[in-house]
mmCIF file of C-alpha atoms in Angstrom:
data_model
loop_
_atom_site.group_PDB
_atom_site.id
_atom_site.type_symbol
_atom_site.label_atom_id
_atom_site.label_comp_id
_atom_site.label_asym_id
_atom_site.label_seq_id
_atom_site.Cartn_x
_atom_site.Cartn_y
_atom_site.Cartn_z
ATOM 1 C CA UNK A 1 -1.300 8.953 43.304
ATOM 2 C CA UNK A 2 -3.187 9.288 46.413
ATOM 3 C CA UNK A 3 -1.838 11.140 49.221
ATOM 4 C CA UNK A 4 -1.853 9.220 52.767
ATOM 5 C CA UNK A 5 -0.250 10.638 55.654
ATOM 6 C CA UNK A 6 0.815 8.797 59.218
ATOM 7 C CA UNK A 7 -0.708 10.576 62.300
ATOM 8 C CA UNK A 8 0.323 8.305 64.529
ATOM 9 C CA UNK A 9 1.640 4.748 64.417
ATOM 10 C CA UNK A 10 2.381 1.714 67.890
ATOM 11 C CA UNK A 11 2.723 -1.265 67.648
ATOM 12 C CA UNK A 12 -1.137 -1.464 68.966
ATOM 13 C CA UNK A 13 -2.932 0.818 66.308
ATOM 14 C CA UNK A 14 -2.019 3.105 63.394
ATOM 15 C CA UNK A 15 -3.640 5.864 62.900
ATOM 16 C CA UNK A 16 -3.503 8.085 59.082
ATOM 17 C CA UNK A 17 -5.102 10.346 57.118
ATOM 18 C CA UNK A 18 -6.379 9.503 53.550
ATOM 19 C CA UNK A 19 -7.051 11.713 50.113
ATOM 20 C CA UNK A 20 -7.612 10.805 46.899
ATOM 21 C CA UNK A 21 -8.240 13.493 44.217
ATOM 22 C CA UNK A 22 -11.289 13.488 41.536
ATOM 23 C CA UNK A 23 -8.804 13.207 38.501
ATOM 24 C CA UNK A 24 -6.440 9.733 40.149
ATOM 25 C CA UNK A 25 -6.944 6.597 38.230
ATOM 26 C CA UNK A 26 -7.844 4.906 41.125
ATOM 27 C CA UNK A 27 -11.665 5.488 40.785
ATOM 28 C CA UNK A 28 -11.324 3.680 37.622
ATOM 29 C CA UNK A 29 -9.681 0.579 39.215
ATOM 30 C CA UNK A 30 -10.540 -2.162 41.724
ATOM 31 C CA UNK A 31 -8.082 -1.309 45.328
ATOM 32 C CA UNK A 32 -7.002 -3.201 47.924
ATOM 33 C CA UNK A 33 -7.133 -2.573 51.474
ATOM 34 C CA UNK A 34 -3.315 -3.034 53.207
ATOM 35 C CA UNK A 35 -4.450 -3.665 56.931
ATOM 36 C CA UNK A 36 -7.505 -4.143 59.242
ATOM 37 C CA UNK A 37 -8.652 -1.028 59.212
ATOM 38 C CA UNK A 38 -11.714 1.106 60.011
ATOM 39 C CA UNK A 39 -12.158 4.367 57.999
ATOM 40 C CA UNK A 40 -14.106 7.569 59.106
ATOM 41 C CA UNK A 41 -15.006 9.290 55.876
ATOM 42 C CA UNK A 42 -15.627 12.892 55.835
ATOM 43 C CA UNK A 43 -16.769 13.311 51.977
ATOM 44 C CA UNK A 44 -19.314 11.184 50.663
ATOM 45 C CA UNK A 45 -18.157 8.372 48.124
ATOM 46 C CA UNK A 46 -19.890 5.170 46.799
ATOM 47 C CA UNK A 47 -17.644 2.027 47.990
ATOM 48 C CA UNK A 48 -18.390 -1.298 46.880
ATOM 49 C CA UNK A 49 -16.713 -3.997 48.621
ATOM 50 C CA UNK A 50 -16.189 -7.479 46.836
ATOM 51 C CA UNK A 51 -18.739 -9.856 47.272
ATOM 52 C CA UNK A 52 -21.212 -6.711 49.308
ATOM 53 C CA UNK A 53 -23.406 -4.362 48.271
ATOM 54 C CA UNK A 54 -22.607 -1.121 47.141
ATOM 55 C CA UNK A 55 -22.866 1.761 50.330
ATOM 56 C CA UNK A 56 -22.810 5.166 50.670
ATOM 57 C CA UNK A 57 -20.225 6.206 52.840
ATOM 58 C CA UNK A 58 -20.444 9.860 54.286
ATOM 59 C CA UNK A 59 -19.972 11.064 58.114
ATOM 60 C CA UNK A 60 -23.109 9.176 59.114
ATOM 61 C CA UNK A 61 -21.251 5.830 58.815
ATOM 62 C CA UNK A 62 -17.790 3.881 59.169
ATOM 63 C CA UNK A 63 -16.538 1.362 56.731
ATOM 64 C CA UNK A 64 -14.887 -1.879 58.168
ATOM 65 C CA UNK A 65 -12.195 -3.376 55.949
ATOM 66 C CA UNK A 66 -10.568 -6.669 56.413
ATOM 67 C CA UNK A 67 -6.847 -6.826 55.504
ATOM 68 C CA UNK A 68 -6.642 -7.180 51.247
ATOM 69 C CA UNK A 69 -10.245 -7.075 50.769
ATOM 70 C CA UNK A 70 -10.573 -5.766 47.511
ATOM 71 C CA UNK A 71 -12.745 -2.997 46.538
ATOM 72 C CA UNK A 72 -13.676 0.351 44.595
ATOM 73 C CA UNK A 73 -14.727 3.664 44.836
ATOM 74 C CA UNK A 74 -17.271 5.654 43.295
ATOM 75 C CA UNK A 75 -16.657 9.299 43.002
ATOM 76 C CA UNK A 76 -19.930 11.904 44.014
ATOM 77 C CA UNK A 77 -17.956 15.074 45.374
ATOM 78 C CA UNK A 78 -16.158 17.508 43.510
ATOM 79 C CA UNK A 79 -13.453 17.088 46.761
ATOM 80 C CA UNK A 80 -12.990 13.557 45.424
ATOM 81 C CA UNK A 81 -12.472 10.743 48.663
ATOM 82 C CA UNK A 82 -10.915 11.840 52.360
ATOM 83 C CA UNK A 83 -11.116 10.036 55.557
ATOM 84 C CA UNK A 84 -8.925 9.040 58.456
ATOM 85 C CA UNK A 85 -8.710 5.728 58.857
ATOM 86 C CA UNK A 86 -7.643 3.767 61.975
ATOM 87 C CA UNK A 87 -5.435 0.415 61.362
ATOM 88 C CA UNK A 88 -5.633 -2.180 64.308
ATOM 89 C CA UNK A 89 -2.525 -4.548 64.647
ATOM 90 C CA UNK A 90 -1.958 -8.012 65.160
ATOM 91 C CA UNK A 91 -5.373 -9.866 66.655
ATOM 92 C CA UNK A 92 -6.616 -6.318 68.555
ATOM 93 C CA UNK A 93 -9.643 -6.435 65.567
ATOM 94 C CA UNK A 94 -10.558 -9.972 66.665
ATOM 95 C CA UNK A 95 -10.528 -9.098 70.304
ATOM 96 C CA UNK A 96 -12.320 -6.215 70.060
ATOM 97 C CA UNK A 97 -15.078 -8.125 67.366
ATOM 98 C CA UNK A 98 -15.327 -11.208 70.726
ATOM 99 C CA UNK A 99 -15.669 -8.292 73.308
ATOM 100 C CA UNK A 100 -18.934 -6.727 71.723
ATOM 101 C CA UNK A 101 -20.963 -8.930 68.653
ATOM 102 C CA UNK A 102 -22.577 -12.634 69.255
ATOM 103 C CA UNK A 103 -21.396 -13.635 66.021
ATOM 104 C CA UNK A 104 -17.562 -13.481 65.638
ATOM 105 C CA UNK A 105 -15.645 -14.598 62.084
ATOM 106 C CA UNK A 106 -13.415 -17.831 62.209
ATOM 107 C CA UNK A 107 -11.070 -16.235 59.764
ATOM 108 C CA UNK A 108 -7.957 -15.571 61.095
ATOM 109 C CA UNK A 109 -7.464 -12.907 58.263
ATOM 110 C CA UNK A 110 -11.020 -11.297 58.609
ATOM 111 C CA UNK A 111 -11.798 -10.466 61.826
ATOM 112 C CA UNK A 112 -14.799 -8.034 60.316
ATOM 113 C CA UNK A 113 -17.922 -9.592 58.812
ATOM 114 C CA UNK A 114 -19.462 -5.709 57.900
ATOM 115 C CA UNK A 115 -18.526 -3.345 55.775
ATOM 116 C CA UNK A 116 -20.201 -0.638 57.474
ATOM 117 C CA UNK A 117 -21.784 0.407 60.739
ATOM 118 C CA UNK A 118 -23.506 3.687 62.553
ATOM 119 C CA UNK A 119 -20.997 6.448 63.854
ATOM 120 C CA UNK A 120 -22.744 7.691 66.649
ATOM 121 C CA UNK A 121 -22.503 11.770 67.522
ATOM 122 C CA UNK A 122 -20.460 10.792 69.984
ATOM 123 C CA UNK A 123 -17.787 8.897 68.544
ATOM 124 C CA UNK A 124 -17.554 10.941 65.706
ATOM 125 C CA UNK A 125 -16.898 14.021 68.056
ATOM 126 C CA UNK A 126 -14.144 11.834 69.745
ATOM 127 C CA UNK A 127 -12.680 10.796 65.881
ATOM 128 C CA UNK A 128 -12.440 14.572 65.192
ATOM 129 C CA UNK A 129 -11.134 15.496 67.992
ATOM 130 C CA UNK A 130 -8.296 12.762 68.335
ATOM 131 C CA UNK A 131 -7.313 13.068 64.675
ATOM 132 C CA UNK A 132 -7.472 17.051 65.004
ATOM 133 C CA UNK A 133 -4.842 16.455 68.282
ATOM 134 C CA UNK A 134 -2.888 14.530 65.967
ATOM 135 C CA UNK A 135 -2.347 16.939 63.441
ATOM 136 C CA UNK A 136 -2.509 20.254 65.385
ATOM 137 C CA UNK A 137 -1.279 19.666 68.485
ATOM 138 C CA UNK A 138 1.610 19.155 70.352
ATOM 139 C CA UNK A 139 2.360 15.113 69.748
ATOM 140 C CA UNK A 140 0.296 12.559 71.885
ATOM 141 C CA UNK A 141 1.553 10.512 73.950
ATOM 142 C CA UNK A 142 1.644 6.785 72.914
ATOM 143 C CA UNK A 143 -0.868 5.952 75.586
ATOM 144 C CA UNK A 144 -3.310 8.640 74.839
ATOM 145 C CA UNK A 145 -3.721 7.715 71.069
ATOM 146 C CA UNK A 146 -3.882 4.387 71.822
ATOM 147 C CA UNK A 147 -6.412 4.146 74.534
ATOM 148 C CA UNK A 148 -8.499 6.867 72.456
ATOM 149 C CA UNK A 149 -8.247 4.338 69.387
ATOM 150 C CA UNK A 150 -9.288 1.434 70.729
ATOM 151 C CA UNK A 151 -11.584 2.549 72.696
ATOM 152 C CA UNK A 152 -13.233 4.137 70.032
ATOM 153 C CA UNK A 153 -13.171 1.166 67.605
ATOM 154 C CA UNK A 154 -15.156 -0.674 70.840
ATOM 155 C CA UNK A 155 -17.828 1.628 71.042
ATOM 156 C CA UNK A 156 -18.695 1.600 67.141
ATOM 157 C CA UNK A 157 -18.764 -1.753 66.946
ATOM 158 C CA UNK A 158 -21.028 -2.484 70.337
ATOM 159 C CA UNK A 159 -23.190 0.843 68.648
ATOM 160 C CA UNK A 160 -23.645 -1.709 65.791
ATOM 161 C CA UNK A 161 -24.277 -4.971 67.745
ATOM 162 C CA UNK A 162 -26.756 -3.137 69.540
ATOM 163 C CA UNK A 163 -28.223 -1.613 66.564
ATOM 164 C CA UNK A 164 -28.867 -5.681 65.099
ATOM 165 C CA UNK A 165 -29.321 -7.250 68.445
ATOM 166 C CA UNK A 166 -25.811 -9.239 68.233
ATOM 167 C CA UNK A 167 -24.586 -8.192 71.848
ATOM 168 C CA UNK A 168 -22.977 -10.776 73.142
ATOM 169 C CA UNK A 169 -23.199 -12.096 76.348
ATOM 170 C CA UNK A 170 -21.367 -11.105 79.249
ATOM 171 C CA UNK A 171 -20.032 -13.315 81.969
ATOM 172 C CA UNK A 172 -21.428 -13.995 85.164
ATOM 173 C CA UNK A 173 -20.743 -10.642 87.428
ATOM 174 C CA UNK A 174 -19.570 -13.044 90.382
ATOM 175 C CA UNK A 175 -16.443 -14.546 88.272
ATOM 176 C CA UNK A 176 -15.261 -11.285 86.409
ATOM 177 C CA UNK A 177 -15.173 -9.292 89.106
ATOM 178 C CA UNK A 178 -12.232 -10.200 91.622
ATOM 179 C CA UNK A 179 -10.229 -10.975 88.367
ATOM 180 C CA UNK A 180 -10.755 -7.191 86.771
ATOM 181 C CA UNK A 181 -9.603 -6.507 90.190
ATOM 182 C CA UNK A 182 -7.139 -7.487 90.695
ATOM 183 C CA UNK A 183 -5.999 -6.605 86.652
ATOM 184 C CA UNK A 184 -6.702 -2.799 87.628
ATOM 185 C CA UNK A 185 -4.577 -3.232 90.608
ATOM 186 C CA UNK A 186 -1.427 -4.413 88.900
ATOM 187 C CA UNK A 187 -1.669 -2.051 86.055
ATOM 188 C CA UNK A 188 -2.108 0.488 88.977
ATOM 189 C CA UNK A 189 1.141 -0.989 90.411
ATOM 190 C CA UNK A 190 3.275 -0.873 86.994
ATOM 191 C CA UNK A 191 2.046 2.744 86.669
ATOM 192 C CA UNK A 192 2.317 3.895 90.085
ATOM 193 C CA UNK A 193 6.354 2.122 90.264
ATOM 194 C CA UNK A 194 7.489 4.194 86.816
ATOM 195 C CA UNK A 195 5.502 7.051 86.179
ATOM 196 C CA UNK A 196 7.957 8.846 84.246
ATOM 197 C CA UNK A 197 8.609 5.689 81.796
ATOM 198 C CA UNK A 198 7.130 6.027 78.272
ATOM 199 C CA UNK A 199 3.817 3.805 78.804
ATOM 200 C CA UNK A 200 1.919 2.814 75.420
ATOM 201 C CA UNK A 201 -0.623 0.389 75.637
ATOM 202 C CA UNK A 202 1.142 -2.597 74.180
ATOM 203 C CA UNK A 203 3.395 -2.413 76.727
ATOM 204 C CA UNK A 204 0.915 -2.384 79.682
ATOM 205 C CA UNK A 205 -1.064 -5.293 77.971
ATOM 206 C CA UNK A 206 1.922 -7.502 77.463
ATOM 207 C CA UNK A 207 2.728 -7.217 81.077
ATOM 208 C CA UNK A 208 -0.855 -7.898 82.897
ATOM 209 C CA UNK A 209 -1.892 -10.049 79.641
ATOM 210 C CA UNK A 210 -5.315 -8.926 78.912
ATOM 211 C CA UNK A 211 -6.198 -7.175 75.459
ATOM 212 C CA UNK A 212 -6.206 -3.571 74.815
ATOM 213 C CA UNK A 213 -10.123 -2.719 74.857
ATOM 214 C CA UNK A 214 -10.991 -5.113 77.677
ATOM 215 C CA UNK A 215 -7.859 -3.505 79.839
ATOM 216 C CA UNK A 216 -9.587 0.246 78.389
ATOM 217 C CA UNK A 217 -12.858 -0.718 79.445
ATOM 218 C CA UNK A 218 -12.508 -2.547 82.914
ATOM 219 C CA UNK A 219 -10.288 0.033 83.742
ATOM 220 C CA UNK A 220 -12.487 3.267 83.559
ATOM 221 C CA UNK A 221 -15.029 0.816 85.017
ATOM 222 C CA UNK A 222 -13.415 1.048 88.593
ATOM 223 C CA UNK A 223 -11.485 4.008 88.349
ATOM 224 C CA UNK A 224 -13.952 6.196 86.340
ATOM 225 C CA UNK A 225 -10.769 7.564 84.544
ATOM 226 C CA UNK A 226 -8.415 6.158 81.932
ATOM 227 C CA UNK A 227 -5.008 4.792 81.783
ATOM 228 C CA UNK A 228 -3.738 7.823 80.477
ATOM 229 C CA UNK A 229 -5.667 9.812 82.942
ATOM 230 C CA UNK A 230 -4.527 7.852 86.033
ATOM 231 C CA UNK A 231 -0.763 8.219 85.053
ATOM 232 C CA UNK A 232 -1.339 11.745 84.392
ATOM 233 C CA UNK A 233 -2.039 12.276 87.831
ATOM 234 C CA UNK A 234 0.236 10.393 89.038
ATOM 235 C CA UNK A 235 2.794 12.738 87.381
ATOM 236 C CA UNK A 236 1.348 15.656 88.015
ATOM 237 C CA UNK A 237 1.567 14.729 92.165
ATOM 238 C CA UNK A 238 5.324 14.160 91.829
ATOM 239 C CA UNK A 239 5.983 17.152 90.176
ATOM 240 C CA UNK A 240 4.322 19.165 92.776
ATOM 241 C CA UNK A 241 6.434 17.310 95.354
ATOM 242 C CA UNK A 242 9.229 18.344 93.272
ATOM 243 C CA UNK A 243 8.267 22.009 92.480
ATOM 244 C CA UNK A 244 7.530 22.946 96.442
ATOM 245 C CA UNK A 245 10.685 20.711 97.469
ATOM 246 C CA UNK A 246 12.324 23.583 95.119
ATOM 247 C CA UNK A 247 13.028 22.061 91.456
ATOM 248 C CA UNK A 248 14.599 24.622 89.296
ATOM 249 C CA UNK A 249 14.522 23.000 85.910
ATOM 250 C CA UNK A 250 11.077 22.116 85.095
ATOM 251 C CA UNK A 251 12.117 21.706 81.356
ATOM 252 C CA UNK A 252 14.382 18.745 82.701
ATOM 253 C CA UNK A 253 11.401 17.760 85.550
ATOM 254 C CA UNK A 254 8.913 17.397 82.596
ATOM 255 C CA UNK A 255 10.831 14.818 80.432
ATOM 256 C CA UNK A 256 11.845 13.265 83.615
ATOM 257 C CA UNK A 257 8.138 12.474 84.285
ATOM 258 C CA UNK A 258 6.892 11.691 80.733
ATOM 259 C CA UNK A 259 5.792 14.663 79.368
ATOM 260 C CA UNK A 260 6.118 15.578 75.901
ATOM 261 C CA UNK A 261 6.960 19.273 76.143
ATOM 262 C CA UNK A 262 8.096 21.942 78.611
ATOM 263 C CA UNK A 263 4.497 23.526 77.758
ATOM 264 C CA UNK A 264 2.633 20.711 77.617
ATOM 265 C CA UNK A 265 3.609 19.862 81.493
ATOM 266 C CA UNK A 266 2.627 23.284 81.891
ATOM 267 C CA UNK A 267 -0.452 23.453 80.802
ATOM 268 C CA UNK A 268 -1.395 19.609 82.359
ATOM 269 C CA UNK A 269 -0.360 21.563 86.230
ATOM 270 C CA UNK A 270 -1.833 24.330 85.503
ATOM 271 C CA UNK A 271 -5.172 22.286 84.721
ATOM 272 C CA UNK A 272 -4.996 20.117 87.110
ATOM 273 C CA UNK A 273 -3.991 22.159 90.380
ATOM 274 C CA UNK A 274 -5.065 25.466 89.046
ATOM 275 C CA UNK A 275 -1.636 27.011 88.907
ATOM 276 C CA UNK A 276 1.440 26.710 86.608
ATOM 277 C CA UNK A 277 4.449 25.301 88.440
ATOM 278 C CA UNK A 278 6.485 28.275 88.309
ATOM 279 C CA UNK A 279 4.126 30.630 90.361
ATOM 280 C CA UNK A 280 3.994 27.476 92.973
ATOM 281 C CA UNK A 281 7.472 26.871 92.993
ATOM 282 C CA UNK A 282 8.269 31.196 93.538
ATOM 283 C CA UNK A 283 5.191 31.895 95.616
ATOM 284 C CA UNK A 284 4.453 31.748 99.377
ATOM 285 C CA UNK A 285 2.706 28.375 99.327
ATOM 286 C CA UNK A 286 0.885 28.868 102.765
ATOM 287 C CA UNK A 287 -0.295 32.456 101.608
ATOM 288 C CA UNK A 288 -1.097 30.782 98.234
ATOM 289 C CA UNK A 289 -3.491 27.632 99.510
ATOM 290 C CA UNK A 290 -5.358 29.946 102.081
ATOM 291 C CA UNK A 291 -6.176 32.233 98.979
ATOM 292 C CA UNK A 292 -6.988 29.688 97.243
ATOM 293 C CA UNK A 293 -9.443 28.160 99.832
ATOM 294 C CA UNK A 294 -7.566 24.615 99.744
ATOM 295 C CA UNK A 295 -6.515 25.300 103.478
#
C-alpha cells in the first residue's frame, strides 16, 4: 500500500506527506481523491483526472483535486509518485476559489474547476520550507501552519487567475476599508487580551467571522506582519517584562505564553531582542542596553 503520513492536521487545513512505490497496484487502478486537496509533487508522474486531460505533474506545477474525484497515475520515475499535499476543510476551498478567480464552481462538492496550475519560485520555496518545518523541526504552532497554508493555497490560485486573466474584481476601496479595519482591530484585541492561549486560525475566524485567507491577507495588509507574527511579539514583550521583573522559571514562562518548547522561546528572544532571556534576566540591564546602543 501507499505510505501517507500526517504533518500536521486543524480543523482549518491538513497538511501530509504522500509516497507511492513503482511496484503498488495502484498505478494499475483508477484512485480516488478523499478531500479537497492541493498536491505539490516533487517526482514527475502522468495524472489523468476523470473527464480532463492527461498532465504532467512535476515541481513546475500543482494539481487541484476536488473531494472523490476519481483519477490515475502514470508511473515515469524509477522513485515511483511523492508529494505533500495540503487538504482544506469545510468551505475554506470555496472561499479561497471567490477571493481570487472570476469564475467560481456552483458545486458545493467541487469548489476547484482545474486540475492544475503554475507553482511559482516563490511558493514552492514557501511549500518546502513549511513542510521541511513540519517534519524537522520542533512542532508548529497551530497558527503558523495554518496561516502558512492558506496563505499559500491563495497565492497559487491568484498566480493562476492571473496567468488566464480570471482575476476577479475587487470591491470598491471606499467600502472595504473601514470594515478590514476595524476586523484587524478586533483580532488585534483577542490577541493582545490572551497571548498565551493556544490561537489556531479557526478559532480567530470563528470569533471576528471572516474566512481564513481574507483574515491572512487583510491582515498583513495593515500590519505588514502576520497573525502569527503579531502574537509572537506580543509574547515575546511580556516575557521580557517578566525576565527583568526577575522570572526564574523560563521553562514554566514559555508554556505560560504559548510557546512550544523551552528552546523554542529561546531562540524566538534571542531573535527578536538579540539576547537569550537568561543573560537578560542575570545581567546588569543598564550596562547591557548602553552596550548594546539601545540607550
Amino acid at each position: 500500500m501507499p505510505s501517507e503520513r500526517i504533518l500536521f492536521d486543524s480543523a482549518t487545513v491538513r497538511i501530509g506527506h504522500f509516497v507511492c512505490a513503482p511496484d503498488e497496484p495502484h498505478w494499475h487502478t483508477e484512485n480516488i481523491i478523499n478531500g479537497t486537496v492541493v498536491v505539490f509533487p516533487s517526482v514527475p508522474v502522468r495524472i489523468h483526472q476523470a473527464d480532463r486531460e492527461p498532465v504532467l505533474a512535476d515541481r513546475n506545477v500543482v494539481m487541484y483535486y476536488n473531494d472523490g474525484q476519481p483519477y490515475r497515475r502514470g508511473l515515469l520515475h524509477d522513485r515511483g509518485d511523492s508529494a505533500v499535499w495540503i487538504a482544506l476543510k469545510g468551505d475554506h476551498a470555496h472561499e479561497l476559489v471567490r477571493e481570487c478567480r472570476a469564475s467560481v464552481s456552483t458545486e458545493p462538492d467541487r469548489p476547484f474547476d482545474l486540475d492544475h496550475g503554475p507553482s511559482p519560485a516563490g511558493c514552492y520555496l514557501r511549500h518546502q520550507a513549511l513542510s521541511h518545518r513540519l517534519v524537522h523541526d520542533e512542532p508548529a504552532s497551530s497558527l503558523l501552519a495554518e496561516e502558512a497554508a492558506i496563505t499559500l493555497v491563495r497565492d497559487l490560485l491568484a498566480a493562476e487567475a492571473r496567468a488566464h486573466g480570471r482575476t476577479r474584481a475587487r470591491p470598491s476601496r471606499h467600502e472595504t476599508e473601514r470594515s478590514r479595519r476595524r476586523t484587524v482591530e478586533d483580532v488585534r484585541e483577542l490577541l493582545a487580551t490572551d497571548p498565551g492561549f493556544a490561537w489556531s486560525l479557526d478559532e480567530i475566524v470563528r470569533r471576528v467571522c471572516v474566512s481564513p485567507s481574507h483574515l491572512c491577507r487583510m491582515f498583513k495588509q495593515q500590519l505588514g506582519v502576520t497573525i502569527h507574527q503579531y502574537l509572537t511579539q506580543l509574547r515575546l514583550r511580556e516575557a521580557a517584562e517578566a525576565v527583568l521583573a526577575g522570572e526564574r522559571d523560563l521553562a514554566m514562562l514559555a508554556v505560560r505564553l504559548g510557546f512550544c518548547t523551552h528552546s523554542h522561546f529561546t531562540e524566538n528572544f534571542r531573535r527578536g531582542f538579540g539576547v537569550p532571556p537568561k543573560r537578560l534576566r542575570d545581567a546588569d540591564v543598564l550596562s547591557w542596553i548602553a552596550r548594546s546602543g539601545l540607550a
